[in-house]
mmCIF file of C-alpha atoms in Angstrom:
data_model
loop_
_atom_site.group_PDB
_atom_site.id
_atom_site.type_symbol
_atom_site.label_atom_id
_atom_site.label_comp_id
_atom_site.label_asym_id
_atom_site.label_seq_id
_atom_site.Cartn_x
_atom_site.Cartn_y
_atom_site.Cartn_z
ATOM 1 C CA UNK A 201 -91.189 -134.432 84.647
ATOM 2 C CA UNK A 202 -94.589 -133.723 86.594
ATOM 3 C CA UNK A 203 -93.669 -130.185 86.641
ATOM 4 C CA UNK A 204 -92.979 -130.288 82.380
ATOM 5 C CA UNK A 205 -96.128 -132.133 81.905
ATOM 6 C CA UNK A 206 -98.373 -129.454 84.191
ATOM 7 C CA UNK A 207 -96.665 -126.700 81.963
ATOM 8 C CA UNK A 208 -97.348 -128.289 79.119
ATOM 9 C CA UNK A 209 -101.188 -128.495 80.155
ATOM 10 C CA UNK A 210 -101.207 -125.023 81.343
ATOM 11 C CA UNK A 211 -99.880 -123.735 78.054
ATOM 12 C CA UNK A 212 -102.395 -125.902 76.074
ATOM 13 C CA UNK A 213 -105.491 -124.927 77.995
ATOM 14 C CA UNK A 214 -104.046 -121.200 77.389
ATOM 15 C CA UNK A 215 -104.323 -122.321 73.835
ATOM 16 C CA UNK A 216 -107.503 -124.050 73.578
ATOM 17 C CA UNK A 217 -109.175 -121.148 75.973
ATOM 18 C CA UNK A 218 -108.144 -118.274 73.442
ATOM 19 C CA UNK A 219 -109.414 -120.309 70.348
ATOM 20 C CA UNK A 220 -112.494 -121.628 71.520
ATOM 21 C CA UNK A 221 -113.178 -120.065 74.696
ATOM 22 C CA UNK A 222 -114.679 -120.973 78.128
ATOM 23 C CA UNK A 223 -117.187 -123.532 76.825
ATOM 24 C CA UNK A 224 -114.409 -125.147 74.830
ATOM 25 C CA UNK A 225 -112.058 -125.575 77.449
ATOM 26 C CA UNK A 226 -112.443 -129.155 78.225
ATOM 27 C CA UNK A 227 -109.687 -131.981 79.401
ATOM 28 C CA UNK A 228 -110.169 -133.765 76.314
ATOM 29 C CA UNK A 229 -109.553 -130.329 74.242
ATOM 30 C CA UNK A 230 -106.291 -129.809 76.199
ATOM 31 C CA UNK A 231 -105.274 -133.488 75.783
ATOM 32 C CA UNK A 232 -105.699 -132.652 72.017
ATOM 33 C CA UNK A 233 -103.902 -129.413 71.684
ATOM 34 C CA UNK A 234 -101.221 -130.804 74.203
ATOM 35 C CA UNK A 235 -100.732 -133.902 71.831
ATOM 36 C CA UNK A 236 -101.751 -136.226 74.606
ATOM 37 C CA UNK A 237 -103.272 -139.722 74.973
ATOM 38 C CA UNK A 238 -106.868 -139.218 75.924
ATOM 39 C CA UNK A 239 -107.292 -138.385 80.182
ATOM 40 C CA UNK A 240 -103.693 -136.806 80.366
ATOM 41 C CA UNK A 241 -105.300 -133.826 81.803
ATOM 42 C CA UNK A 242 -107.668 -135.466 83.663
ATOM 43 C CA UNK A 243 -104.628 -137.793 85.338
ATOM 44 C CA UNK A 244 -102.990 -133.987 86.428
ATOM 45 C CA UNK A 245 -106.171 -131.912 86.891
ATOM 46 C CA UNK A 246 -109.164 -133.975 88.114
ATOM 47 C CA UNK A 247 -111.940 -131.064 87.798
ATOM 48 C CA UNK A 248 -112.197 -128.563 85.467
ATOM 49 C CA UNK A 249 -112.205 -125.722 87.926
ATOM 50 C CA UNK A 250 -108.605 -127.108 88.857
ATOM 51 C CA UNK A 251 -107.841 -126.937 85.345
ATOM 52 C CA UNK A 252 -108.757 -123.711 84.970
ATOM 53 C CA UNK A 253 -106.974 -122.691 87.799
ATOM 54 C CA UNK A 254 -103.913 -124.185 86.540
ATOM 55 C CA UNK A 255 -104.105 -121.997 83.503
ATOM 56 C CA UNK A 256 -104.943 -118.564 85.176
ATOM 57 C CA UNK A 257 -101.738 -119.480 87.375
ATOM 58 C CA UNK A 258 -99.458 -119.780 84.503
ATOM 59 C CA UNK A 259 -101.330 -116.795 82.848
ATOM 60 C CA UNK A 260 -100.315 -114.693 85.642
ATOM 61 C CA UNK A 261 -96.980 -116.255 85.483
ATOM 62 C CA UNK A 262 -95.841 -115.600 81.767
ATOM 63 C CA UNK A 263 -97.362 -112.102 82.213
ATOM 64 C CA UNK A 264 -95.141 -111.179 85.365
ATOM 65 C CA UNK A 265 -92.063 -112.584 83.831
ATOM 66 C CA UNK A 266 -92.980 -110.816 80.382
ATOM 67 C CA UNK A 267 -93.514 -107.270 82.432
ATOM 68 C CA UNK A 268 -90.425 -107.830 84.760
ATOM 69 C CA UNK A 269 -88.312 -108.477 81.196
ATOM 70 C CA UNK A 270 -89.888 -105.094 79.748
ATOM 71 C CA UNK A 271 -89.055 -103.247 82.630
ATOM 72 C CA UNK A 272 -85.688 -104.452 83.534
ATOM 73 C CA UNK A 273 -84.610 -104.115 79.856
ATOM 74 C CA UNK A 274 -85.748 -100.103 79.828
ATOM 75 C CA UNK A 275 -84.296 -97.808 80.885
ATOM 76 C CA UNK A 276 -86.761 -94.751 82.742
ATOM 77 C CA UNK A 277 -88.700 -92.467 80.056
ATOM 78 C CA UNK A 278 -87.215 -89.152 79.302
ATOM 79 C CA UNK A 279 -90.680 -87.480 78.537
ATOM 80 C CA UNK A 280 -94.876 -88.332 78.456
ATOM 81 C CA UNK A 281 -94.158 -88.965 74.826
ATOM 82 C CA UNK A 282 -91.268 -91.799 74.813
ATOM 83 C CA UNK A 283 -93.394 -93.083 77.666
ATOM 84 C CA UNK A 284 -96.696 -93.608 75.405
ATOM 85 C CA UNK A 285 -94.090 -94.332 72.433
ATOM 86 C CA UNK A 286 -93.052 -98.002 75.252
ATOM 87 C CA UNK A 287 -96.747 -98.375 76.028
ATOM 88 C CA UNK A 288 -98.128 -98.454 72.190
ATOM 89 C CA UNK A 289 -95.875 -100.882 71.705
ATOM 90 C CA UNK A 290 -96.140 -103.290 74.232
ATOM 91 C CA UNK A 291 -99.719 -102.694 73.228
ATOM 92 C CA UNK A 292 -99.103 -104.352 70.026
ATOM 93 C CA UNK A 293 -97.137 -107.156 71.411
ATOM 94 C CA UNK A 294 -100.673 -108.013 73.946
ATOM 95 C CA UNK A 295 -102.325 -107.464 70.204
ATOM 96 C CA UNK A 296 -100.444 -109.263 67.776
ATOM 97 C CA UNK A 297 -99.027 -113.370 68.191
ATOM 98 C CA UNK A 298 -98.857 -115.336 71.184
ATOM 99 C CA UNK A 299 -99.682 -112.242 72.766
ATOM 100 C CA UNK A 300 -103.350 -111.550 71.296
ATOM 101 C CA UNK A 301 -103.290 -115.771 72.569
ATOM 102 C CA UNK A 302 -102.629 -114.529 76.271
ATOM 103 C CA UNK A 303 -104.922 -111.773 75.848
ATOM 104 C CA UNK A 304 -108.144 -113.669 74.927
ATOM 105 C CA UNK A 305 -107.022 -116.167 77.143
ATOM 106 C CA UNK A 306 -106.884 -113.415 80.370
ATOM 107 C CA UNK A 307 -109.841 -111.692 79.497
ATOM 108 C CA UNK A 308 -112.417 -114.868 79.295
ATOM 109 C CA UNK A 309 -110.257 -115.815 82.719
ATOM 110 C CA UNK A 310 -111.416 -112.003 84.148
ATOM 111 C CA UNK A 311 -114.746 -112.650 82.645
ATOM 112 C CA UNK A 312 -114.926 -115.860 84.483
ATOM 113 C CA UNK A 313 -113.631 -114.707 87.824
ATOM 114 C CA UNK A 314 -116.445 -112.988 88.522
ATOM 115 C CA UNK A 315 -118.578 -116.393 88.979
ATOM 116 C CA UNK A 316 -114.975 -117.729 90.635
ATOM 117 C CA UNK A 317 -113.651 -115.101 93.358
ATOM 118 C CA UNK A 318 -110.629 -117.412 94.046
ATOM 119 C CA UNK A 319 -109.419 -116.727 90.049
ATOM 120 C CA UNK A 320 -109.978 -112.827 90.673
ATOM 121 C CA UNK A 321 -107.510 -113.304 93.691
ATOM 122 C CA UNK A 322 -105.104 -114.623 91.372
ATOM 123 C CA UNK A 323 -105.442 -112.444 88.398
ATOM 124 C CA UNK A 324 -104.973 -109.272 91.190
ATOM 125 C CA UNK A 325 -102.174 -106.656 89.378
ATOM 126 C CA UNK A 326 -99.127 -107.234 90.834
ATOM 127 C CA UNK A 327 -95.544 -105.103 91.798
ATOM 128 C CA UNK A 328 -93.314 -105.753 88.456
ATOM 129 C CA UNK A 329 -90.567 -103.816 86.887
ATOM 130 C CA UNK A 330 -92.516 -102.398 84.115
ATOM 131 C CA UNK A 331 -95.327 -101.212 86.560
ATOM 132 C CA UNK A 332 -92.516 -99.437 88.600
ATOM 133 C CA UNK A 333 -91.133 -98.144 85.397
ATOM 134 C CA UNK A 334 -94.521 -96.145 85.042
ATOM 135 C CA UNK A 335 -94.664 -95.195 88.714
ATOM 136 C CA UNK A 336 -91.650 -94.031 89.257
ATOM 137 C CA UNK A 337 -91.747 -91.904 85.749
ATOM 138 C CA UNK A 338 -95.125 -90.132 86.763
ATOM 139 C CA UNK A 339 -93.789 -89.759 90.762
ATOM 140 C CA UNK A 340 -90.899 -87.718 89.223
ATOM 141 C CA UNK A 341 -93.236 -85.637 87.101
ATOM 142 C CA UNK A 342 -94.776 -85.011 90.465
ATOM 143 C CA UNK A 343 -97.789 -86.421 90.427
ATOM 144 C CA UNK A 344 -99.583 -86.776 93.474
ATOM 145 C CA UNK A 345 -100.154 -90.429 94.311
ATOM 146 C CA UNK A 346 -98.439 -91.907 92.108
ATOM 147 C CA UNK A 347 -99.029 -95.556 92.811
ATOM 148 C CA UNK A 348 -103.057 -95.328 92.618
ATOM 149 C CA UNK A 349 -102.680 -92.823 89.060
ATOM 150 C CA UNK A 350 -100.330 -95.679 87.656
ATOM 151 C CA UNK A 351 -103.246 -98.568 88.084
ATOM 152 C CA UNK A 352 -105.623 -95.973 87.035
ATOM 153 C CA UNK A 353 -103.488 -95.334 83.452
ATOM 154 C CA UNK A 354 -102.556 -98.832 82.935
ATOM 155 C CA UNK A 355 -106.256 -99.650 83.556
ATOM 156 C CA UNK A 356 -107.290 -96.956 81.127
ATOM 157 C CA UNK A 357 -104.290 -98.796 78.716
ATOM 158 C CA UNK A 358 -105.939 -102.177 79.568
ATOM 159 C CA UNK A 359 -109.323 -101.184 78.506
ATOM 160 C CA UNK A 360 -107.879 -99.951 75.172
ATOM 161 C CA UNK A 361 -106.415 -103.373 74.570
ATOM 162 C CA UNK A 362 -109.768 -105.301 75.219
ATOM 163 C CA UNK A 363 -111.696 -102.831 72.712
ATOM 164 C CA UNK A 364 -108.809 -103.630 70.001
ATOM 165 C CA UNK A 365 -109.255 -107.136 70.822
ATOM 166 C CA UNK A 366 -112.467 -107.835 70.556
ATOM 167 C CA UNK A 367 -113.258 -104.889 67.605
ATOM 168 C CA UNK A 368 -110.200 -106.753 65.505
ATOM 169 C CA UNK A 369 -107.348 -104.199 66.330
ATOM 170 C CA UNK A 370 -103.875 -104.984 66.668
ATOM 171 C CA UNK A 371 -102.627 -101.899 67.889
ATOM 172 C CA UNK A 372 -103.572 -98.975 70.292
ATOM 173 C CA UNK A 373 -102.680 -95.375 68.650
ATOM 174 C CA UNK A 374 -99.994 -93.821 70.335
ATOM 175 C CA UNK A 375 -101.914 -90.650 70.517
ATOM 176 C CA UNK A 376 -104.845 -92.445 72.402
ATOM 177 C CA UNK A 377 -101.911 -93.496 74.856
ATOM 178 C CA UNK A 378 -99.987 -90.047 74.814
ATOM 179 C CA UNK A 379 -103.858 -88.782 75.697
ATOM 180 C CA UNK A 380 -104.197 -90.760 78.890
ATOM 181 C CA UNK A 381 -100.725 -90.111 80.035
ATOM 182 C CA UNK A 382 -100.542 -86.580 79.283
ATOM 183 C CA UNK A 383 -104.549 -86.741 81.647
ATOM 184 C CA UNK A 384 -102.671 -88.301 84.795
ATOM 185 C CA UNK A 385 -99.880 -85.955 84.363
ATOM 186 C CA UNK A 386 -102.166 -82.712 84.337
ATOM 187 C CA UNK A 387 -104.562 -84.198 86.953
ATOM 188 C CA UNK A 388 -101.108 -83.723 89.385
#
């Protein structure tokens, strides 16, 4: 039940962080958008630095699962094109719904990590199945260090979504995409 409840608390604080940002992010806000009695959060988070810790955790943790899904469920591009086609639209999907939510949410966490080096640790990229999906396509395309060009596109990608975001996108142009991925592949 503890575990349910901390979930819960995460997911709300993920909530209340994307609607009203860092200064809003309060224990009485999550006890609100959690449905709470008053000093629910404070009972399970005592500070709001754990609280906010909490919430990058489970930030990190729907995003792995959500990339490990992608990846597992696709099968390897055939071409710099279908691969830009996969990366538009998971694009959209960080854009659009709960995840434009996540997005605003991970961002102010970034933002916030640099006054907090122990939430940078925990927002660090990490292996998944998509990211290995992207590795492996530009390692058989023969590009030389593949591993460091992958971070380097999806970086590029990542930057694209935080423009959209905050300029009121909710979607990347594939041909921005095909761009960057058709740059790695030349740089070789």
């Amino acid at each position: 039940m503890a575990t349910d409840r901390r979930t819960l608390l995460a997911d709300a604080a993920v909530s209340v962080l994307a609607e009203h940002g860092i200064r809003g992010l309060t224990h009485r806000a999550v006890d609100r958008a959690a449905r709470l009695a008053p000093g629910t959060t404070s009972a399970y988070y005592r500070t709001r630095q754990a609280l906010l810790t909490a919430l990058v955790r489970r930030l990190v943790a729907l995003d792995q699962a959500e990339l490990q899904e992608a990846g597992d469920a696709t099968p390897a591009p055939r071409d710099a094109a279908e691969l830009a086609a996969r990366i538009a639209a998971f694009c959209e999907r960080r854009l659009t719904g709960e995840g434009r939510r996540r997005s605003l949410a991970r961002y102010a966490c970034a933002i916030e990590s640099v006054h907090h080096p122990e939430l940078r640790e925990i927002l660090v990229p990490r292996e998944n199945a998509a990211l290995n999906l992207v590795r492996d396509f530009l390692a058989t395309q023969g590009v030389a260090d593949p591993a460091s060009r992958t971070v380097t596109l999806l970086t590029c990608v990542d930057g694209l979504v935080f423009d959209r975001l905050v300029g009121g996108g909710d979607a990347v142009p594939e041909q921005e995409i095909r761009r960057l991925v058709e740059g790695v592949l030349r740089a070789g």
